[in-house]
PDB file of C-alpha atoms in Angstrom:
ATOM      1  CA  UNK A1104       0.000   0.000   0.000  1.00  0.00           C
ATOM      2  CA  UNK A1105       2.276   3.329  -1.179  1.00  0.00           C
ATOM      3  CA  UNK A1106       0.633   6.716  -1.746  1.00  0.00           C
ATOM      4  CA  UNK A1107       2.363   9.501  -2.882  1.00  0.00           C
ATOM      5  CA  UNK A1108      -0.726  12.213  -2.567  1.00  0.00           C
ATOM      6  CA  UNK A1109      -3.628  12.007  -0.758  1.00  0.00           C
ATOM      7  CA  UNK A1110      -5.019   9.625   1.217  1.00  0.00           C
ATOM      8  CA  UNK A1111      -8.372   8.193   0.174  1.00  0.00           C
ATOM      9  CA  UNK A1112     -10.592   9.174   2.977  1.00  0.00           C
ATOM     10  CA  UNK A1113     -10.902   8.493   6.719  1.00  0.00           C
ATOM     11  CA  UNK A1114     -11.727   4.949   7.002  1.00  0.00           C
ATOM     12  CA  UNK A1115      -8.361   4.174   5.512  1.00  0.00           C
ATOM     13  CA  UNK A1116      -6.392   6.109   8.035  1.00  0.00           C
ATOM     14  CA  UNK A1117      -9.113   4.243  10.722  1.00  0.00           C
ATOM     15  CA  UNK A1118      -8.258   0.833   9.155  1.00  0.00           C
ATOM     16  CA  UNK A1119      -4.816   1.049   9.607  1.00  0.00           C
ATOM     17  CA  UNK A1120      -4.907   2.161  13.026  1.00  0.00           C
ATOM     18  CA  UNK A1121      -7.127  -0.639  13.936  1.00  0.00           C
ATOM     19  CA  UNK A1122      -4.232  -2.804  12.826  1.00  0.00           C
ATOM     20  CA  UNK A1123      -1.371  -1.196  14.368  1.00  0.00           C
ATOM     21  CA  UNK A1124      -3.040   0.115  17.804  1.00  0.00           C
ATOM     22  CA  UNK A1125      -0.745  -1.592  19.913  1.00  0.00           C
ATOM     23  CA  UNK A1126       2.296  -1.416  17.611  1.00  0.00           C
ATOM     24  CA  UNK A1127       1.566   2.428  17.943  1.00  0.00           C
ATOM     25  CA  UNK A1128       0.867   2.352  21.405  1.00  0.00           C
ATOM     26  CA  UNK A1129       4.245   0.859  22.161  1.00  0.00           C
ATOM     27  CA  UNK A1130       6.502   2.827  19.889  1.00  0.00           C
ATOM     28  CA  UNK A1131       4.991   6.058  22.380  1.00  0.00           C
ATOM     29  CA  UNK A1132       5.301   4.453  25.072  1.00  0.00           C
ATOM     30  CA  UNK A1133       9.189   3.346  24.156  1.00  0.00           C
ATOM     31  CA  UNK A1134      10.043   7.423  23.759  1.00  0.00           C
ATOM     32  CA  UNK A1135       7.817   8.895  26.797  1.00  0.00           C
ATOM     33  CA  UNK A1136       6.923   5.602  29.312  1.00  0.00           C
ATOM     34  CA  UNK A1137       3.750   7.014  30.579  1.00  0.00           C
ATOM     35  CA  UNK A1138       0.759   5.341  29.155  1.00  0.00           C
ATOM     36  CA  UNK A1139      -1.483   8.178  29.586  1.00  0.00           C
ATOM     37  CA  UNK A1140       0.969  10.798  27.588  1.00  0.00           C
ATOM     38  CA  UNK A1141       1.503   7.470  25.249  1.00  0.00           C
ATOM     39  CA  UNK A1142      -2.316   7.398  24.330  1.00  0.00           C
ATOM     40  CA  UNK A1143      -1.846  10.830  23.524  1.00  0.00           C
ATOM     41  CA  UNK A1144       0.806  11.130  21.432  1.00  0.00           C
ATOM     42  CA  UNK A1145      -0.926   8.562  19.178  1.00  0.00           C
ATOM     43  CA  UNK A1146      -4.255   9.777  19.584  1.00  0.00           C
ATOM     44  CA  UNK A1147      -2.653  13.597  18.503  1.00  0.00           C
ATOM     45  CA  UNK A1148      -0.579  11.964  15.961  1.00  0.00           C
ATOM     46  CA  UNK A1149      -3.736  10.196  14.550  1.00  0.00           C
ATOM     47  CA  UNK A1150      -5.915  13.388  14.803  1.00  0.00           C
ATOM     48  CA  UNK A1151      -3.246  15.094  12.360  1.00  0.00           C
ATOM     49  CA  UNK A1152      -3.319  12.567   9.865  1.00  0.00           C
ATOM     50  CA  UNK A1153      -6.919  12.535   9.780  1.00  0.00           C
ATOM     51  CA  UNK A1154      -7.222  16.619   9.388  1.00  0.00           C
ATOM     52  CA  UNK A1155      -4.043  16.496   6.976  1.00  0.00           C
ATOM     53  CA  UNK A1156      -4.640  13.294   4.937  1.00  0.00           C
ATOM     54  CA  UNK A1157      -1.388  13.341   2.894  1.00  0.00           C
ATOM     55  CA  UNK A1158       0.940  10.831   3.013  1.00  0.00           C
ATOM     56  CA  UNK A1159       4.405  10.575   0.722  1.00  0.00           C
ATOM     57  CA  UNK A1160       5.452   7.168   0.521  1.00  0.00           C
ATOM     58  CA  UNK A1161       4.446   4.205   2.989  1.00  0.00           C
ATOM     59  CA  UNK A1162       1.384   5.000   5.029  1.00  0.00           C
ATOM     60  CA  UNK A1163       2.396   1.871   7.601  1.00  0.00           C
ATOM     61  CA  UNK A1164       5.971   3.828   7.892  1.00  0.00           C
ATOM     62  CA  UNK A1165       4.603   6.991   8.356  1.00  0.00           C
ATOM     63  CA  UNK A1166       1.871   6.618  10.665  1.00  0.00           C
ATOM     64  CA  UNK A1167       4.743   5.063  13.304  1.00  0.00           C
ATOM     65  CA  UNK A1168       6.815   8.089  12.357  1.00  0.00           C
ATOM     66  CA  UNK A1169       4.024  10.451  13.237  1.00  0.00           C
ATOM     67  CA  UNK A1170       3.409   8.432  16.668  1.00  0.00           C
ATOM     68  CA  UNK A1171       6.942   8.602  17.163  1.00  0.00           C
ATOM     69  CA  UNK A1172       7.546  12.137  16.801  1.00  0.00           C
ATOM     70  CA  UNK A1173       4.266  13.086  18.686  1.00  0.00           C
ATOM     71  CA  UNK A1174       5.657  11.461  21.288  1.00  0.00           C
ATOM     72  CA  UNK A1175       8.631  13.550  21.029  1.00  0.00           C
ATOM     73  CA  UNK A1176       6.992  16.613  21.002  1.00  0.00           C
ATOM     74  CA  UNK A1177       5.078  15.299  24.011  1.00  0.00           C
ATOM     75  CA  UNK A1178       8.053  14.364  25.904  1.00  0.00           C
ATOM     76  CA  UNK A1179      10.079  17.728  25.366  1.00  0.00           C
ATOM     77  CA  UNK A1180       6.264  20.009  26.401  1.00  0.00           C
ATOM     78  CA  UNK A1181       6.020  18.164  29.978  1.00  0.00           C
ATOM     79  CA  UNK A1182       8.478  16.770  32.422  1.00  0.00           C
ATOM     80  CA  UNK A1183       8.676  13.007  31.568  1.00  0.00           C
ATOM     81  CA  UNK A1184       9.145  10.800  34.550  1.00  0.00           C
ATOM     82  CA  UNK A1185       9.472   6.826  34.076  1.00  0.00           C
ATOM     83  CA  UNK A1186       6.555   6.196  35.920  1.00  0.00           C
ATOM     84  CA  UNK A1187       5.030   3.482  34.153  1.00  0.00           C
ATOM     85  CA  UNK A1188       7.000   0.375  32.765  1.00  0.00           C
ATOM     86  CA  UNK A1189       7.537  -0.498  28.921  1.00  0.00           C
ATOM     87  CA  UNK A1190       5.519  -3.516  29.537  1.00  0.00           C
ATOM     88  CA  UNK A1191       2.384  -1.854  29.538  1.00  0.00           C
ATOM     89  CA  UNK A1192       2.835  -1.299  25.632  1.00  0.00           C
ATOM     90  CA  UNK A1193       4.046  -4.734  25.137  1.00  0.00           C
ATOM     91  CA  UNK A1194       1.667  -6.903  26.986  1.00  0.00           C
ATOM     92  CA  UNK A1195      -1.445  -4.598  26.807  1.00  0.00           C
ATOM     93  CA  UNK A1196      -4.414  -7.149  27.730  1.00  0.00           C
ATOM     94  CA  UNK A1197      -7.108  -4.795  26.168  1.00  0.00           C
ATOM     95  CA  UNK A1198      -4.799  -4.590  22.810  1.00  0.00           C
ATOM     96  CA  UNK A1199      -4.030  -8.322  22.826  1.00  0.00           C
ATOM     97  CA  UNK A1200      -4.957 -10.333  19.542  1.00  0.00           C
ATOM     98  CA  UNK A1201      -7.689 -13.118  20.182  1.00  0.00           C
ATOM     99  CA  UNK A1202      -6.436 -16.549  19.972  1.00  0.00           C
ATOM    100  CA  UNK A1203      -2.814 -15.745  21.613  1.00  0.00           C
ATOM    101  CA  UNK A1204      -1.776 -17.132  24.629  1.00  0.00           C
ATOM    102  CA  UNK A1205      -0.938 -14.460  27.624  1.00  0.00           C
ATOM    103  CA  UNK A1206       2.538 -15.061  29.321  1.00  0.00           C
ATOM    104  CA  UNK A1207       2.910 -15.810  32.692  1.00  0.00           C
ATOM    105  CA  UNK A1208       2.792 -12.209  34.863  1.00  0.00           C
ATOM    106  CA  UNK A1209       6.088 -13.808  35.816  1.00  0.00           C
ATOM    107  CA  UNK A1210       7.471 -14.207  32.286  1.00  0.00           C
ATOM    108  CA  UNK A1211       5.976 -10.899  31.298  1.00  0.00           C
ATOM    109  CA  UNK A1212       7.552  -8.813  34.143  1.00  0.00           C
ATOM    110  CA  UNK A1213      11.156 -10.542  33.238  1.00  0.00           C
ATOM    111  CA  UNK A1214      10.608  -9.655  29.266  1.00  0.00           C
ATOM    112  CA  UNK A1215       9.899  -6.122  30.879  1.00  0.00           C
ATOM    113  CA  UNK A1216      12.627  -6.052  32.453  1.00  0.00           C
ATOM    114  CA  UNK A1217      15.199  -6.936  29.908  1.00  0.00           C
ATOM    115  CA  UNK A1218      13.429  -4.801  27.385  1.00  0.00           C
ATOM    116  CA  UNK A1219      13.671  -1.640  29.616  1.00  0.00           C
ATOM    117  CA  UNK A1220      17.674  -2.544  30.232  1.00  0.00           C
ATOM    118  CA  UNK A1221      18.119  -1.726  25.999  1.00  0.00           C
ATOM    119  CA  UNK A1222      19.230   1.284  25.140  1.00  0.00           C
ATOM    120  CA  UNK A1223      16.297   3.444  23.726  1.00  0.00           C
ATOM    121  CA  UNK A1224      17.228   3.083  20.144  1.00  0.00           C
ATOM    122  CA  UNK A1225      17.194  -0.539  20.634  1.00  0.00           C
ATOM    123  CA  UNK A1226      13.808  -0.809  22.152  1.00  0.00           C
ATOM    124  CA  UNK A1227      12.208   1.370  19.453  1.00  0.00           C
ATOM    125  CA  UNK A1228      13.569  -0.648  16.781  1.00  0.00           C
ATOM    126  CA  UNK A1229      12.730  -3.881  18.800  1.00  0.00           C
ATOM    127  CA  UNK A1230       9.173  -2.481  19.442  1.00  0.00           C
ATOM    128  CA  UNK A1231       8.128  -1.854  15.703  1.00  0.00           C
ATOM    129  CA  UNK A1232       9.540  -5.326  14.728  1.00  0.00           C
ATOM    130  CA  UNK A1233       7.909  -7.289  17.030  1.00  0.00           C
ATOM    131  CA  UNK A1234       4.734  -5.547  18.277  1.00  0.00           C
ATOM    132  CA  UNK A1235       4.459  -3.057  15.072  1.00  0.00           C
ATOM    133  CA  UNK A1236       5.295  -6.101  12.638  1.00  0.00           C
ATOM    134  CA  UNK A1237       7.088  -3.266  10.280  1.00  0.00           C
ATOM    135  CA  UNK A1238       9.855  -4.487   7.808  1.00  0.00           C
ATOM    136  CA  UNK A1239      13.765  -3.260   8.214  1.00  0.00           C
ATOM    137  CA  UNK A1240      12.924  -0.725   5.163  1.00  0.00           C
ATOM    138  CA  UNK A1241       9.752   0.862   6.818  1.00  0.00           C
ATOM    139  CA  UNK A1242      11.494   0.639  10.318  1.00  0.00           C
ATOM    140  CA  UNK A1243      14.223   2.710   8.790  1.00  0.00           C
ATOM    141  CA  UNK A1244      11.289   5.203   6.875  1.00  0.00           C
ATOM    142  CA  UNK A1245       9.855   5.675  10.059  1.00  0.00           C
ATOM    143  CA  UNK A1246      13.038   7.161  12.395  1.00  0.00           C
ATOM    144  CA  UNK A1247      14.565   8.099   9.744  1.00  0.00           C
ATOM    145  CA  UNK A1248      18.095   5.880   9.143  1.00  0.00           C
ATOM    146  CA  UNK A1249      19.690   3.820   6.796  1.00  0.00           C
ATOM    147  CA  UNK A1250      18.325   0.415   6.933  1.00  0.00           C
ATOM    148  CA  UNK A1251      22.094  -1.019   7.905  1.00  0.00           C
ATOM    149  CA  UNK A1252      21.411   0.937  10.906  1.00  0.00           C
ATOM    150  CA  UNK A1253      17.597  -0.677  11.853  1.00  0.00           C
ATOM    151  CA  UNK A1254      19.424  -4.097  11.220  1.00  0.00           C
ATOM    152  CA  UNK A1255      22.145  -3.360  13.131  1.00  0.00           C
ATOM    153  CA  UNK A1256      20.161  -2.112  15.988  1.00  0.00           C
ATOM    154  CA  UNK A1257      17.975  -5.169  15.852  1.00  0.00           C
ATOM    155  CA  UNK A1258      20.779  -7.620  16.249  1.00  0.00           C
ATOM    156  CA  UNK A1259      22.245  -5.998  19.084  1.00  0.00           C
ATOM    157  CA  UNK A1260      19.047  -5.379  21.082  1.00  0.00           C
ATOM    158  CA  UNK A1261      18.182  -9.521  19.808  1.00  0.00           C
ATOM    159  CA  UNK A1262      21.240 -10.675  21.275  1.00  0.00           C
ATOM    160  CA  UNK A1263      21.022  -8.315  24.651  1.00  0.00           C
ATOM    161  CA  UNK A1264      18.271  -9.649  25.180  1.00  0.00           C
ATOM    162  CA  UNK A1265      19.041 -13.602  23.890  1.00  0.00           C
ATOM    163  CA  UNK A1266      21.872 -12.578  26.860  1.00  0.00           C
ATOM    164  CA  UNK A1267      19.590 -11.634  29.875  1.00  0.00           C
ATOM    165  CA  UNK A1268      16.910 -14.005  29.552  1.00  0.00           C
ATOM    166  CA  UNK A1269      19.770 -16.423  29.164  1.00  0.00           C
ATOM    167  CA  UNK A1270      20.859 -15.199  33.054  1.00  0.00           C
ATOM    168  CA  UNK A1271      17.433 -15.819  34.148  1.00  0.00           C
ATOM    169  CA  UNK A1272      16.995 -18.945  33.288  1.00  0.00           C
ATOM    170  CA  UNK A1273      19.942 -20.154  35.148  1.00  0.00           C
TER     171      UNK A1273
END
């Protein structure tokens, strides 16, 4: 799906926000870690989108880019304390896809845990890969680096994190 002028109409914009809600949701919450200023950064960067309608390029790629720089804008307006943990975008129950099975409160604190250890750019990258399901190219669209880069952070935030689950489960 590429558009390189305007977007046909609302109910796109909704559809594709129905299937990246907690993709979204977790790429704000990766760059502010408050899920109330995290629901707003998407809901603002959503409300944009909707008044502005133009898209260049991948519409996936650049909906996470406007959640991500919401959330930016967000964070450098208001005093950002880590108050809430990364989890909460990860393992949302009321953004959960039917049919998947929940991990263990245990399991999902521990995943929290190591995913909150990675350096930011890892975790974003991490994020849109796994909860996001974006490719390396639209990954690298949306922040805005060469896709060597998105790889490159993937494998390193992969294997820091292969590394401290490895610890746990010793």
């Amino acid at each position: 799906m590429r558009f390189s002028r305007t977007m046909p109409g609302a109910p796109l914009i909704a559809e594709l926000y129905r299937q990246h809600a907690q993709g979204l949701f977790s790429v704000a919450m990766t760059v502010l870690h408050d899920s109330s200023l995290a629901e707003d950064a998407v809901h603002d960067a959503v409300s944009r989108l909707l008044d502005d309608r133009r898209i260049d390029g991948d519409p996936v790629a650049y909906l996470y880019a406007s959640v991500r720089n919401a959330a930016r804008d967000l964070g450098r307006r208001r005093s950002v304390r880590r108050a809430d943990s990364i989890s909460e975008g990860l393992f949302d129950p009321s953004l959960s896809t039917e049919g998947w099975n929940e991990p263990s409160s245990d399991l999902r604190r521990t995943l929290a845990e190591a995913v909150d250890a990675l350096p930011p750019e890892q975790q974003e990258v991490l994020v849109m890969r796994a909860v996001g399901r974006l490719g390396f190219e639209q990954i690298a669209t949306a922040i805005g680096v060469p896709l060597g880069t998105v790889a490159s952070r993937y494998s390193r935030g992969v294997g820091a994190l292969r590394q401290q689950l490895q610890e746990v489960v010793r």
